[in-house]
mmCIF file of C-alpha atoms and ligand atoms in Angstrom:
data_model
loop_
_atom_site.group_PDB
_atom_site.id
_atom_site.type_symbol
_atom_site.label_atom_id
_atom_site.label_comp_id
_atom_site.label_asym_id
_atom_site.label_seq_id
_atom_site.Cartn_x
_atom_site.Cartn_y
_atom_site.Cartn_z
ATOM 1 C CA MET A 1 10.858 67.692 -16.250
ATOM 2 C CA SER A 2 10.668 71.164 -17.786
ATOM 3 C CA GLY A 3 9.382 72.829 -20.909
ATOM 4 C CA GLN A 4 9.972 76.097 -22.641
ATOM 5 C CA VAL A 5 7.991 77.702 -25.471
ATOM 6 C CA LEU A 6 10.667 79.787 -27.157
ATOM 7 C CA GLU A 7 9.997 82.412 -29.895
ATOM 8 C CA SER A 8 13.442 82.869 -31.442
ATOM 9 C CA LEU A 9 15.650 80.411 -33.382
ATOM 10 C CA HIS A 10 18.656 81.838 -31.525
ATOM 11 C CA ASP A 11 17.173 80.903 -28.148
ATOM 12 C CA VAL A 12 16.187 77.465 -29.439
ATOM 13 C CA VAL A 13 19.676 76.509 -30.525
ATOM 14 C CA SER A 14 21.174 78.006 -27.307
ATOM 15 C CA ALA A 15 19.063 75.712 -25.027
ATOM 16 C CA GLU A 16 21.074 73.107 -23.111
ATOM 17 C CA HIS A 17 20.412 69.386 -23.878
ATOM 18 C CA PRO A 18 17.020 70.127 -25.446
ATOM 19 C CA THR A 19 14.453 67.694 -26.701
ATOM 20 C CA TYR A 20 12.624 69.527 -29.452
ATOM 21 C CA ILE A 21 8.848 69.157 -29.540
ATOM 22 C CA GLY A 22 6.838 69.793 -32.723
ATOM 23 C CA GLY A 23 3.343 68.571 -31.891
ATOM 24 C CA GLY A 24 4.484 65.987 -29.323
ATOM 25 C CA THR A 25 2.239 63.275 -30.927
ATOM 26 C CA ASP A 26 5.010 60.809 -31.446
ATOM 27 C CA ILE A 27 7.098 61.407 -28.314
ATOM 28 C CA MET A 28 4.313 61.535 -25.708
ATOM 29 C CA PRO A 29 3.335 57.848 -25.962
ATOM 30 C CA LEU A 30 7.043 56.947 -25.692
ATOM 31 C CA LEU A 31 7.380 58.982 -22.475
ATOM 32 C CA LYS A 32 4.189 57.375 -21.106
ATOM 33 C CA ASN A 33 5.625 53.908 -21.865
ATOM 34 C CA GLU A 34 8.887 54.957 -20.227
ATOM 35 C CA VAL A 35 11.016 54.071 -23.260
ATOM 36 C CA ARG A 36 12.193 57.688 -23.311
ATOM 37 C CA ASP A 37 13.155 59.794 -20.357
ATOM 38 C CA ASP A 38 13.755 63.237 -21.860
ATOM 39 C CA LYS A 39 13.423 66.079 -19.354
ATOM 40 C CA ASP A 40 14.112 69.427 -21.015
ATOM 41 C CA PHE A 41 11.492 70.114 -23.708
ATOM 42 C CA VAL A 42 11.744 72.993 -26.164
ATOM 43 C CA PHE A 43 8.519 73.662 -28.053
ATOM 44 C CA LEU A 44 9.063 74.807 -31.643
ATOM 45 C CA LYS A 45 5.600 75.888 -32.732
ATOM 46 C CA LYS A 46 6.272 79.658 -32.263
ATOM 47 C CA ILE A 47 9.460 80.026 -34.235
ATOM 48 C CA PRO A 48 8.622 82.056 -37.418
ATOM 49 C CA GLU A 49 11.597 80.776 -39.395
ATOM 50 C CA LEU A 50 10.249 77.203 -39.057
ATOM 51 C CA HIS A 51 6.836 78.178 -40.317
ATOM 52 C CA VAL A 52 7.219 78.690 -44.058
ATOM 53 C CA LEU A 53 5.849 77.035 -47.203
ATOM 54 C CA GLU A 54 6.827 78.685 -50.462
ATOM 55 C CA GLU A 55 8.548 78.279 -53.858
ATOM 56 C CA LYS A 56 11.734 80.426 -54.137
ATOM 57 C CA ASP A 57 14.782 80.334 -56.381
ATOM 58 C CA GLY A 58 13.799 77.082 -58.091
ATOM 59 C CA GLU A 59 12.960 75.183 -54.887
ATOM 60 C CA LEU A 60 10.011 74.400 -52.711
ATOM 61 C CA ILE A 61 10.819 75.252 -49.072
ATOM 62 C CA ILE A 62 8.922 73.629 -46.198
ATOM 63 C CA GLY A 63 9.533 74.767 -42.654
ATOM 64 C CA ALA A 64 9.953 72.010 -40.025
ATOM 65 C CA ALA A 65 7.172 73.330 -37.843
ATOM 66 C CA MET A 66 4.481 73.355 -40.546
ATOM 67 C CA THR A 67 1.631 71.042 -39.470
ATOM 68 C CA LEU A 68 0.544 68.117 -41.464
ATOM 69 C CA THR A 69 -2.852 69.708 -41.953
ATOM 70 C CA GLU A 70 -1.224 72.815 -43.440
ATOM 71 C CA LEU A 71 0.662 70.605 -45.858
ATOM 72 C CA ALA A 72 -2.419 68.522 -46.658
ATOM 73 C CA GLU A 73 -4.501 71.565 -47.393
ATOM 74 C CA SER A 74 -1.871 73.679 -49.246
ATOM 75 C CA ALA A 75 -3.053 74.618 -52.741
ATOM 76 C CA LEU A 76 0.576 74.865 -53.871
ATOM 77 C CA LEU A 77 1.371 71.324 -52.756
ATOM 78 C CA ASN A 78 -1.873 69.844 -54.151
ATOM 79 C CA SER A 79 -1.355 71.431 -57.513
ATOM 80 C CA ARG A 80 2.386 70.972 -57.997
ATOM 81 C CA TYR A 81 3.665 68.410 -55.457
ATOM 82 C CA ALA A 82 0.679 66.167 -54.958
ATOM 83 C CA ALA A 83 2.464 63.191 -53.394
ATOM 84 C CA ILE A 84 3.599 65.384 -50.463
ATOM 85 C CA ALA A 85 0.104 66.723 -49.788
ATOM 86 C CA GLN A 86 -1.410 63.248 -50.127
ATOM 87 C CA ALA A 87 1.136 61.701 -47.741
ATOM 88 C CA ALA A 88 0.442 64.399 -45.166
ATOM 89 C CA SER A 89 -3.367 63.976 -45.562
ATOM 90 C CA LEU A 90 -3.066 60.202 -44.985
ATOM 91 C CA THR A 91 -0.889 60.380 -41.846
ATOM 92 C CA ALA A 92 -2.528 59.401 -38.501
ATOM 93 C CA SER A 93 -5.906 61.062 -37.730
ATOM 94 C CA PRO A 94 -7.268 64.629 -38.283
ATOM 95 C CA GLN A 95 -6.690 65.588 -34.604
ATOM 96 C CA ILE A 96 -3.091 64.444 -34.785
ATOM 97 C CA ARG A 97 -2.445 66.112 -38.150
ATOM 98 C CA ASN A 98 -3.630 69.409 -36.727
ATOM 99 C CA ILE A 99 -0.827 69.506 -34.214
ATOM 100 C CA ALA A 100 1.818 67.147 -35.667
ATOM 101 C CA THR A 101 4.658 68.810 -37.582
ATOM 102 C CA VAL A 102 6.529 67.681 -40.665
ATOM 103 C CA GLY A 103 9.837 67.958 -38.667
ATOM 104 C CA GLY A 104 8.513 65.631 -35.982
ATOM 105 C CA ASN A 105 7.143 63.214 -38.676
ATOM 106 C CA ILE A 106 10.593 62.931 -40.194
ATOM 107 C CA MET A 107 12.371 62.594 -36.771
ATOM 108 C CA GLN A 108 9.859 60.074 -35.413
ATOM 109 C CA ASP A 109 11.067 57.027 -33.556
ATOM 110 C CA ARG A 110 11.356 53.673 -35.350
ATOM 111 C CA ARG A 111 8.811 51.217 -34.110
ATOM 112 C CA CYS A 112 8.782 47.480 -33.161
ATOM 113 C CA ILE A 113 6.270 45.202 -31.382
ATOM 114 C CA TYR A 114 8.942 44.431 -28.726
ATOM 115 C CA PHE A 115 9.602 48.110 -28.067
ATOM 116 C CA ASN A 116 6.332 50.089 -28.273
ATOM 117 C CA GLN A 117 5.010 48.521 -25.108
ATOM 118 C CA PRO A 118 4.522 49.525 -21.461
ATOM 119 C CA HIS A 119 7.391 49.013 -19.043
ATOM 120 C CA LEU A 120 5.744 46.047 -17.295
ATOM 121 C CA TRP A 121 5.291 44.177 -20.624
ATOM 122 C CA ARG A 122 8.940 44.910 -21.611
ATOM 123 C CA SER A 123 10.285 43.851 -18.175
ATOM 124 C CA GLY A 124 9.400 40.225 -18.984
ATOM 125 C CA LEU A 125 12.171 40.073 -21.633
ATOM 126 C CA PRO A 126 15.858 41.019 -21.581
ATOM 127 C CA TYR A 127 16.485 44.585 -22.857
ATOM 128 C CA CYS A 128 17.057 44.823 -26.570
ATOM 129 C CA PHE A 129 19.322 47.247 -28.445
ATOM 130 C CA LYS A 130 16.647 49.895 -28.600
ATOM 131 C CA THR A 131 16.091 49.810 -24.847
ATOM 132 C CA GLY A 132 19.803 49.830 -23.936
ATOM 133 C CA GLY A 133 20.509 46.066 -24.075
ATOM 134 C CA SER A 134 22.556 43.913 -26.435
ATOM 135 C CA ILE A 135 20.066 41.603 -28.180
ATOM 136 C CA CYS A 136 17.405 41.936 -30.869
ATOM 137 C CA HIS A 137 14.283 39.780 -30.271
ATOM 138 C CA GLN A 138 13.237 40.078 -33.912
ATOM 139 C CA ILE A 139 16.451 38.746 -35.432
ATOM 140 C CA PRO A 140 18.433 37.197 -32.572
ATOM 141 C CA ASN A 141 21.794 37.042 -34.384
ATOM 142 C CA SER A 142 21.510 40.695 -35.550
ATOM 143 C CA PRO A 143 24.171 43.071 -34.326
ATOM 144 C CA VAL A 144 21.904 46.070 -34.528
ATOM 145 C CA CYS A 145 18.250 47.047 -34.048
ATOM 146 C CA ARG A 146 16.039 46.195 -37.051
ATOM 147 C CA ALA A 147 12.964 48.338 -36.101
ATOM 148 C CA ILE A 148 11.072 49.832 -39.027
ATOM 149 C CA TYR A 149 10.715 53.507 -39.768
ATOM 150 C CA TYR A 150 7.066 54.334 -40.570
ATOM 151 C CA SER A 151 6.990 57.950 -41.638
ATOM 152 C CA ASP A 152 4.518 58.609 -44.486
ATOM 153 C CA VAL A 153 5.806 62.041 -45.373
ATOM 154 C CA ALA A 154 9.470 60.916 -45.683
ATOM 155 C CA THR A 155 8.546 58.472 -48.487
ATOM 156 C CA ALA A 156 6.995 61.337 -50.497
ATOM 157 C CA LEU A 157 9.879 63.847 -49.812
ATOM 158 C CA ILE A 158 12.392 61.174 -50.855
ATOM 159 C CA ALA A 159 10.532 60.499 -54.059
ATOM 160 C CA TYR A 160 11.072 64.246 -54.685
ATOM 161 C CA GLU A 161 14.825 64.052 -53.880
ATOM 162 C CA ALA A 162 14.316 66.418 -50.961
ATOM 163 C CA GLU A 163 17.240 67.927 -49.080
ATOM 164 C CA VAL A 164 17.079 68.999 -45.441
ATOM 165 C CA GLU A 165 18.652 71.849 -43.460
ATOM 166 C CA TYR A 166 19.579 71.340 -39.812
ATOM 167 C CA ILE A 167 21.582 72.945 -37.019
ATOM 168 C CA GLU A 168 24.121 70.857 -35.192
ATOM 169 C CA ASP A 169 26.685 72.251 -32.657
ATOM 170 C CA GLY A 170 25.671 75.749 -33.599
ATOM 171 C CA GLU A 171 26.429 75.238 -37.374
ATOM 172 C CA THR A 172 23.952 75.052 -40.169
ATOM 173 C CA HIS A 173 24.170 72.048 -42.566
ATOM 174 C CA ARG A 174 22.317 70.970 -45.679
ATOM 175 C CA THR A 175 22.236 67.385 -46.951
ATOM 176 C CA ASP A 176 20.055 64.927 -48.795
ATOM 177 C CA LEU A 177 17.065 63.853 -46.623
ATOM 178 C CA LYS A 178 17.734 60.134 -47.166
ATOM 179 C CA SER A 179 21.218 60.344 -45.624
ATOM 180 C CA LEU A 180 19.872 62.282 -42.604
ATOM 181 C CA ILE A 181 17.157 59.673 -41.972
ATOM 182 C CA GLU A 182 19.718 56.895 -42.238
ATOM 183 C CA ARG A 183 21.821 58.712 -39.577
ATOM 184 C CA HIS A 184 18.774 59.303 -37.404
ATOM 185 C CA SER A 185 17.880 55.637 -37.672
ATOM 186 C CA VAL A 186 21.223 54.426 -36.437
ATOM 187 C CA ALA A 187 21.101 56.712 -33.386
ATOM 188 C CA ASN A 188 17.509 55.859 -32.821
ATOM 189 C CA GLY A 189 18.186 52.083 -32.713
ATOM 190 C CA LEU A 190 20.919 52.179 -30.045
ATOM 191 C CA ALA A 191 18.959 53.039 -26.870
ATOM 192 C CA CYS A 192 15.647 54.538 -26.170
ATOM 193 C CA HIS A 193 17.080 57.842 -24.856
ATOM 194 C CA GLU A 194 19.475 58.342 -27.809
ATOM 195 C CA HIS A 195 18.630 60.893 -30.463
ATOM 196 C CA LEU A 196 20.587 63.036 -32.870
ATOM 197 C CA PRO A 197 21.483 66.384 -31.222
ATOM 198 C CA ILE A 198 20.119 68.405 -34.193
ATOM 199 C CA LEU A 199 17.400 70.893 -34.905
ATOM 200 C CA VAL A 200 15.753 70.298 -38.272
ATOM 201 C CA THR A 201 14.762 73.711 -39.725
ATOM 202 C CA ARG A 202 13.725 73.355 -43.364
ATOM 203 C CA PHE A 203 13.183 70.888 -46.283
ATOM 204 C CA PHE A 204 14.019 71.788 -49.885
ATOM 205 C CA VAL A 205 12.504 70.109 -52.889
ATOM 206 C CA PRO A 206 13.599 70.862 -56.468
ATOM 207 C CA ALA A 207 10.828 72.819 -58.161
ATOM 208 C CA ALA A 208 8.302 70.693 -60.026
ATOM 209 C CA GLU A 209 8.794 70.614 -63.813
ATOM 210 C CA GLU A 210 6.217 71.128 -66.575
ATOM 211 C CA GLY A 211 4.359 67.905 -67.197
ATOM 212 C CA GLU A 212 5.505 66.195 -64.024
ATOM 213 C CA ARG A 213 3.037 64.149 -61.973
ATOM 214 C CA SER A 214 3.226 62.605 -58.597
ATOM 215 C CA GLY A 215 1.142 60.516 -56.149
ATOM 216 C CA PHE A 216 1.271 58.684 -52.844
ATOM 217 C CA TYR A 217 -0.354 55.435 -51.848
ATOM 218 C CA LYS A 218 -0.720 53.983 -48.355
ATOM 219 C CA TYR A 219 -1.990 50.654 -47.158
ATOM 220 C CA ALA A 220 -2.872 50.494 -43.417
ATOM 221 C CA MET A 221 -5.162 48.433 -41.222
ATOM 222 C CA ARG A 222 -7.403 51.454 -40.559
ATOM 223 C CA THR A 223 -6.495 54.191 -43.031
ATOM 224 C CA THR A 224 -8.275 56.782 -40.775
ATOM 225 C CA ILE A 225 -5.552 56.474 -38.051
ATOM 226 C CA ASP A 226 -3.022 53.745 -38.359
ATOM 227 C CA PHE A 227 0.681 53.734 -39.286
ATOM 228 C CA PRO A 228 1.327 52.461 -42.817
ATOM 229 C CA ILE A 229 1.877 48.752 -43.461
ATOM 230 C CA ILE A 230 3.428 49.778 -46.713
ATOM 231 C CA ASN A 231 3.486 53.075 -48.667
ATOM 232 C CA PHE A 232 4.764 54.213 -52.063
ATOM 233 C CA ALA A 233 5.401 57.599 -53.636
ATOM 234 C CA LEU A 234 6.027 58.162 -57.348
ATOM 235 C CA ARG A 235 7.166 61.211 -59.273
ATOM 236 C CA CYS A 236 7.223 60.831 -63.078
ATOM 237 C CA GLY A 237 6.666 62.621 -66.398
ATOM 238 C CA GLY A 238 8.500 65.869 -67.264
ATOM 239 C CA ASN A 239 12.143 65.664 -68.317
ATOM 240 C CA ARG A 240 13.596 63.955 -65.256
ATOM 241 C CA PRO A 241 13.820 60.187 -64.802
ATOM 242 C CA ALA A 242 10.956 58.742 -62.738
ATOM 243 C CA ARG A 243 11.651 58.337 -59.001
ATOM 244 C CA LEU A 244 9.873 55.797 -56.811
ATOM 245 C CA ALA A 245 10.236 55.388 -53.049
ATOM 246 C CA ALA A 246 8.647 52.974 -50.639
ATOM 247 C CA GLY A 247 8.302 53.082 -46.805
ATOM 248 C CA ALA A 248 7.389 51.018 -43.745
ATOM 249 C CA LEU A 249 9.723 48.299 -45.009
ATOM 250 C CA ALA A 250 13.093 48.973 -43.410
ATOM 251 C CA PRO A 251 14.873 51.290 -40.908
ATOM 252 C CA HIS A 252 14.563 54.090 -43.546
ATOM 253 C CA PRO A 253 12.577 54.633 -46.778
ATOM 254 C CA VAL A 254 13.927 52.702 -49.848
ATOM 255 C CA VAL A 255 14.461 54.087 -53.287
ATOM 256 C CA MET A 256 13.267 51.706 -56.018
ATOM 257 C CA ALA A 257 15.667 52.622 -58.826
ATOM 258 C CA GLU A 258 15.239 49.477 -60.967
ATOM 259 C CA THR A 259 11.433 49.708 -60.926
ATOM 260 C CA ALA A 260 11.562 53.509 -61.649
ATOM 261 C CA ALA A 261 13.633 52.740 -64.763
ATOM 262 C CA LYS A 262 10.964 50.196 -65.888
ATOM 263 C CA ILE A 263 8.289 52.854 -65.357
ATOM 264 C CA ASP A 264 10.134 55.058 -67.780
ATOM 265 C CA SER A 265 10.532 52.244 -70.343
ATOM 266 C CA ASP A 266 7.993 50.600 -72.680
ATOM 267 C CA ALA A 267 7.454 47.784 -70.141
ATOM 268 C CA THR A 268 3.867 46.824 -69.448
ATOM 269 C CA ASP A 269 2.351 47.546 -66.059
ATOM 270 C CA ASP A 270 2.545 43.842 -65.202
ATOM 271 C CA GLU A 271 6.280 43.906 -65.888
ATOM 272 C CA VAL A 272 6.684 46.948 -63.729
ATOM 273 C CA ILE A 273 4.837 45.176 -60.868
ATOM 274 C CA ALA A 274 6.963 42.018 -61.221
ATOM 275 C CA GLN A 275 10.054 44.230 -61.132
ATOM 276 C CA ALA A 276 8.808 45.977 -57.943
ATOM 277 C CA GLU A 277 8.207 42.629 -56.197
ATOM 278 C CA ASP A 278 11.668 41.488 -57.105
ATOM 279 C CA GLU A 279 13.366 44.730 -55.977
ATOM 280 C CA LEU A 280 11.476 44.930 -52.649
ATOM 281 C CA ARG A 281 12.355 41.351 -51.760
ATOM 282 C CA LYS A 282 15.996 42.637 -51.757
ATOM 283 C CA LEU A 283 15.324 45.939 -49.932
ATOM 284 C CA ALA A 284 12.753 45.064 -47.265
ATOM 285 C CA MET A 285 13.466 43.960 -43.679
ATOM 286 C CA PRO A 286 11.459 40.774 -42.907
ATOM 287 C CA ILE A 287 10.420 41.297 -39.258
ATOM 288 C CA LYS A 288 7.203 40.617 -37.296
ATOM 289 C CA GLU A 289 4.803 43.550 -37.099
ATOM 290 C CA ALA A 290 1.462 43.937 -35.352
ATOM 291 C CA CYS A 291 -1.201 41.934 -37.296
ATOM 292 C CA MET A 292 1.330 41.274 -40.093
ATOM 293 C CA THR A 293 3.710 38.427 -41.016
ATOM 294 C CA PRO A 294 6.592 39.012 -43.475
ATOM 295 C CA ALA A 295 4.805 36.617 -45.923
ATOM 296 C CA VAL A 296 1.571 38.622 -45.873
ATOM 297 C CA LYS A 297 3.500 41.829 -46.247
ATOM 298 C CA ARG A 298 5.325 40.507 -49.314
ATOM 299 C CA SER A 299 1.898 39.999 -51.000
ATOM 300 C CA LEU A 300 1.405 43.803 -50.679
ATOM 301 C CA TYR A 301 4.480 44.673 -52.763
ATOM 302 C CA ARG A 302 2.243 44.467 -55.848
ATOM 303 C CA HIS A 303 0.272 47.414 -54.502
ATOM 304 C CA VAL A 304 2.741 49.604 -56.412
ATOM 305 C CA ALA A 305 0.163 49.135 -59.193
ATOM 306 C CA MET A 306 -1.986 51.724 -57.455
ATOM 307 C CA LEU A 307 0.325 54.470 -58.673
ATOM 308 C CA LEU A 308 0.902 53.243 -62.233
ATOM 309 C CA ASN A 309 -1.964 55.323 -63.654
ATOM 310 C CA LEU A 310 0.520 58.245 -63.299
ATOM 311 C CA ARG A 311 2.531 56.782 -66.261
ATOM 312 C CA LYS A 312 -0.258 57.825 -68.676
HETATM 313 C C1 LIG B 401 -2.313 57.054 -33.094
HETATM 314 C C2 LIG B 401 -1.138 57.509 -33.879
HETATM 315 C C3 LIG B 401 -1.132 57.243 -35.255
HETATM 316 C C4 LIG B 401 0.001 57.683 -36.005
HETATM 317 N N1 LIG B 401 -0.046 57.373 -37.340
HETATM 318 C C5 LIG B 401 1.023 57.796 -38.150
HETATM 319 C C6 LIG B 401 0.973 57.526 -39.531
HETATM 320 O O1 LIG B 401 0.022 56.998 -40.078
HETATM 321 N N2 LIG B 401 2.082 57.892 -40.264
HETATM 322 C C7 LIG B 401 3.121 58.561 -39.728
HETATM 323 O O2 LIG B 401 4.058 58.905 -40.434
HETATM 324 N N3 LIG B 401 3.151 58.804 -38.376
HETATM 325 C C8 LIG B 401 2.117 58.464 -37.567
HETATM 326 N N4 LIG B 401 2.163 58.780 -36.208
HETATM 327 C C9 LIG B 401 3.352 59.321 -35.577
HETATM 328 C C10 LIG B 401 3.274 60.795 -35.359
HETATM 329 O O3 LIG B 401 2.040 61.229 -34.887
HETATM 330 C C11 LIG B 401 3.572 61.595 -36.618
HETATM 331 O O4 LIG B 401 4.718 61.076 -37.179
HETATM 332 C C12 LIG B 401 3.718 63.106 -36.425
HETATM 333 O O5 LIG B 401 3.974 63.700 -37.603
HETATM 334 C C13 LIG B 401 4.851 63.462 -35.483
HETATM 335 O O6 LIG B 401 4.987 64.837 -35.438
HETATM 336 P P1 LIG B 401 5.099 65.737 -34.086
HETATM 337 O O7 LIG B 401 5.401 67.068 -34.493
HETATM 338 O O8 LIG B 401 3.934 65.477 -33.192
HETATM 339 O O9 LIG B 401 6.357 64.996 -33.438
HETATM 340 P P2 LIG B 401 6.972 65.115 -31.978
HETATM 341 O O10 LIG B 401 6.350 64.072 -31.120
HETATM 342 O O11 LIG B 401 6.968 66.521 -31.495
HETATM 343 O O12 LIG B 401 8.489 64.725 -32.242
HETATM 344 C C14 LIG B 401 8.861 63.465 -32.699
HETATM 345 C C15 LIG B 401 10.401 63.360 -32.559
HETATM 346 O O13 LIG B 401 10.977 64.295 -33.448
HETATM 347 C C16 LIG B 401 11.887 65.203 -32.702
HETATM 348 N N5 LIG B 401 11.645 66.514 -33.323
HETATM 349 C C17 LIG B 401 10.487 67.140 -33.533
HETATM 350 N N6 LIG B 401 10.722 68.244 -34.269
HETATM 351 C C18 LIG B 401 12.030 68.286 -34.538
HETATM 352 C C19 LIG B 401 12.880 69.235 -35.268
HETATM 353 N N7 LIG B 401 12.394 70.261 -35.852
HETATM 354 N N8 LIG B 401 14.223 68.918 -35.268
HETATM 355 C C20 LIG B 401 14.688 67.808 -34.693
HETATM 356 N N9 LIG B 401 13.968 66.974 -34.009
HETATM 357 C C21 LIG B 401 12.668 67.211 -33.931
HETATM 358 C C22 LIG B 401 11.335 65.130 -31.275
HETATM 359 O O14 LIG B 401 12.316 65.447 -30.290
HETATM 360 C C23 LIG B 401 10.923 63.687 -31.164
HETATM 361 O O15 LIG B 401 12.023 62.828 -30.883
HETATM 362 C C24 LIG B 401 1.061 58.354 -35.388
HETATM 363 C C25 LIG B 401 1.036 58.595 -34.038
HETATM 364 C C26 LIG B 401 -0.045 58.205 -33.273
HETATM 365 C C27 LIG B 401 -0.066 58.514 -31.831
HETATM 366 S S1 LIG B 402 14.094 45.399 -33.846
HETATM 367 FE FE1 LIG B 402 15.121 44.201 -32.255
HETATM 368 S S2 LIG B 402 16.430 45.656 -31.144
HETATM 369 FE FE2 LIG B 402 14.992 46.860 -32.366
HETATM 370 S S3 LIG B 402 13.260 47.339 -30.942
HETATM 371 FE FE3 LIG B 402 12.754 45.414 -32.084
HETATM 372 S S4 LIG B 402 13.501 43.698 -30.779
HETATM 373 FE FE4 LIG B 402 14.468 45.659 -30.078
#
C-alpha cells in the first residue's frame, strides 16, 4: 500500500492506477471491511485547481477538493444556491465535513446491508455482484446490483442541473452530472474493487436567476451523523421551470419532472404531494435498508411537503 500527496494536477493525472483520495471518509471504512483493496493512493487536497468556489461567466464553479464545511459555510452558496449549502451542512458529522470533499461525496460507493459489513459477516453468504459474485441477495432474480446511492450533495447539484468536468485517459470531458453518476453507479455495482478511472475536477452550475429560490430537506435516523433515508432538493421561482430531485431511493438521484410541473401549476400543496407519492412509487428501488422496510420508506415520500413553502 502506498500514498502520495501531490501538488500539481499534471502529476496527479500522470500517476499509474491511482485511487484518488479527497478526505478518505468514505473509502477508509470500505478498506477496513476488506470490500476494497486499493493500493496506490493519490491525495488531492493540495491541488490548487481543485480548490475553487466562484461565479464566473454565468456559472457557479465548485472545485472537487472543496470540503463540505467550506460549501456549508460559503456566503455565496447560502445567499444564491441555498440547497447546495444546506445539503453540505446536513451531510455526516462536523468532523467528517471538515475533511470530506465534494468530489468524494459524489464518487462515494453505493451502500447495501449485505455489502457494508466486515469480511467475516459477508463470508457466511455467497458473493453478490458488488463483491465479485453473480447474485443479488436483495432481489434474487436481478441481473445487476441494486444498491442505493446516498449522496446528499448530488441531489442538490442535480436539482440545479449541474455539469461536471473530469479527466479520463488524459483528456478533459464535461457532461451533465446525472449521466456521470449513472455511469459511476454501474461500475460501482460490479465488483468491490471496480471504479471509474476518472479524476473529477470541477462542477458547474448555471448561475442563479433573479427571484429564484432553493432548499434541501433530509430525513435520517440521527440527522447529526447518519446517511439520508430520503432527501429532496427543489429549485423554483425565477424564469426557469421548477426542478425537483430526490435521493437515497435508487442507484442514482432521481429527477421528479411530473411533480416539478405541478409545483409550477395552480395545484394545491396536497395535489403536489399526491403527485410526488405517485411519481416516487415508479422511480424508487424497493430494497431492504438498515432500520427501514420499503413500506415504511414509502410513507416518507410525502415529506416533499417540507420544501413546498418555497412555492410562495
Ligand atoms: C459515519 C459516516 C456518515 C456519513 N454520512 C453521510 C451522509 O449523511 N451523506 C452523505 O452523502 N455521505 C455520508 N457519508 C459518506 C462520506 O463521508 C461522504 O460522502 C464524504 O463526502 C466523502 O468525501 P471524501 O472526500 O472523504 O471521499 P473519499 O473517501 O476520499 O472518496 C470517496 C470515493 O470517491 C473517489 N474520489 C474522491 N475524490 C475524487 C475525485 N476528485 N475524482 C474521482 N474520484 C474521487 C475515491 O477514490 C473513493 O472511491 C458518511 C460517512 C461516514 C463514515
Ligand atoms: S444490492 Fe444486491 S448485489 Fe448489490 S450489494 Fe446489495 S446484495 Fe449485493
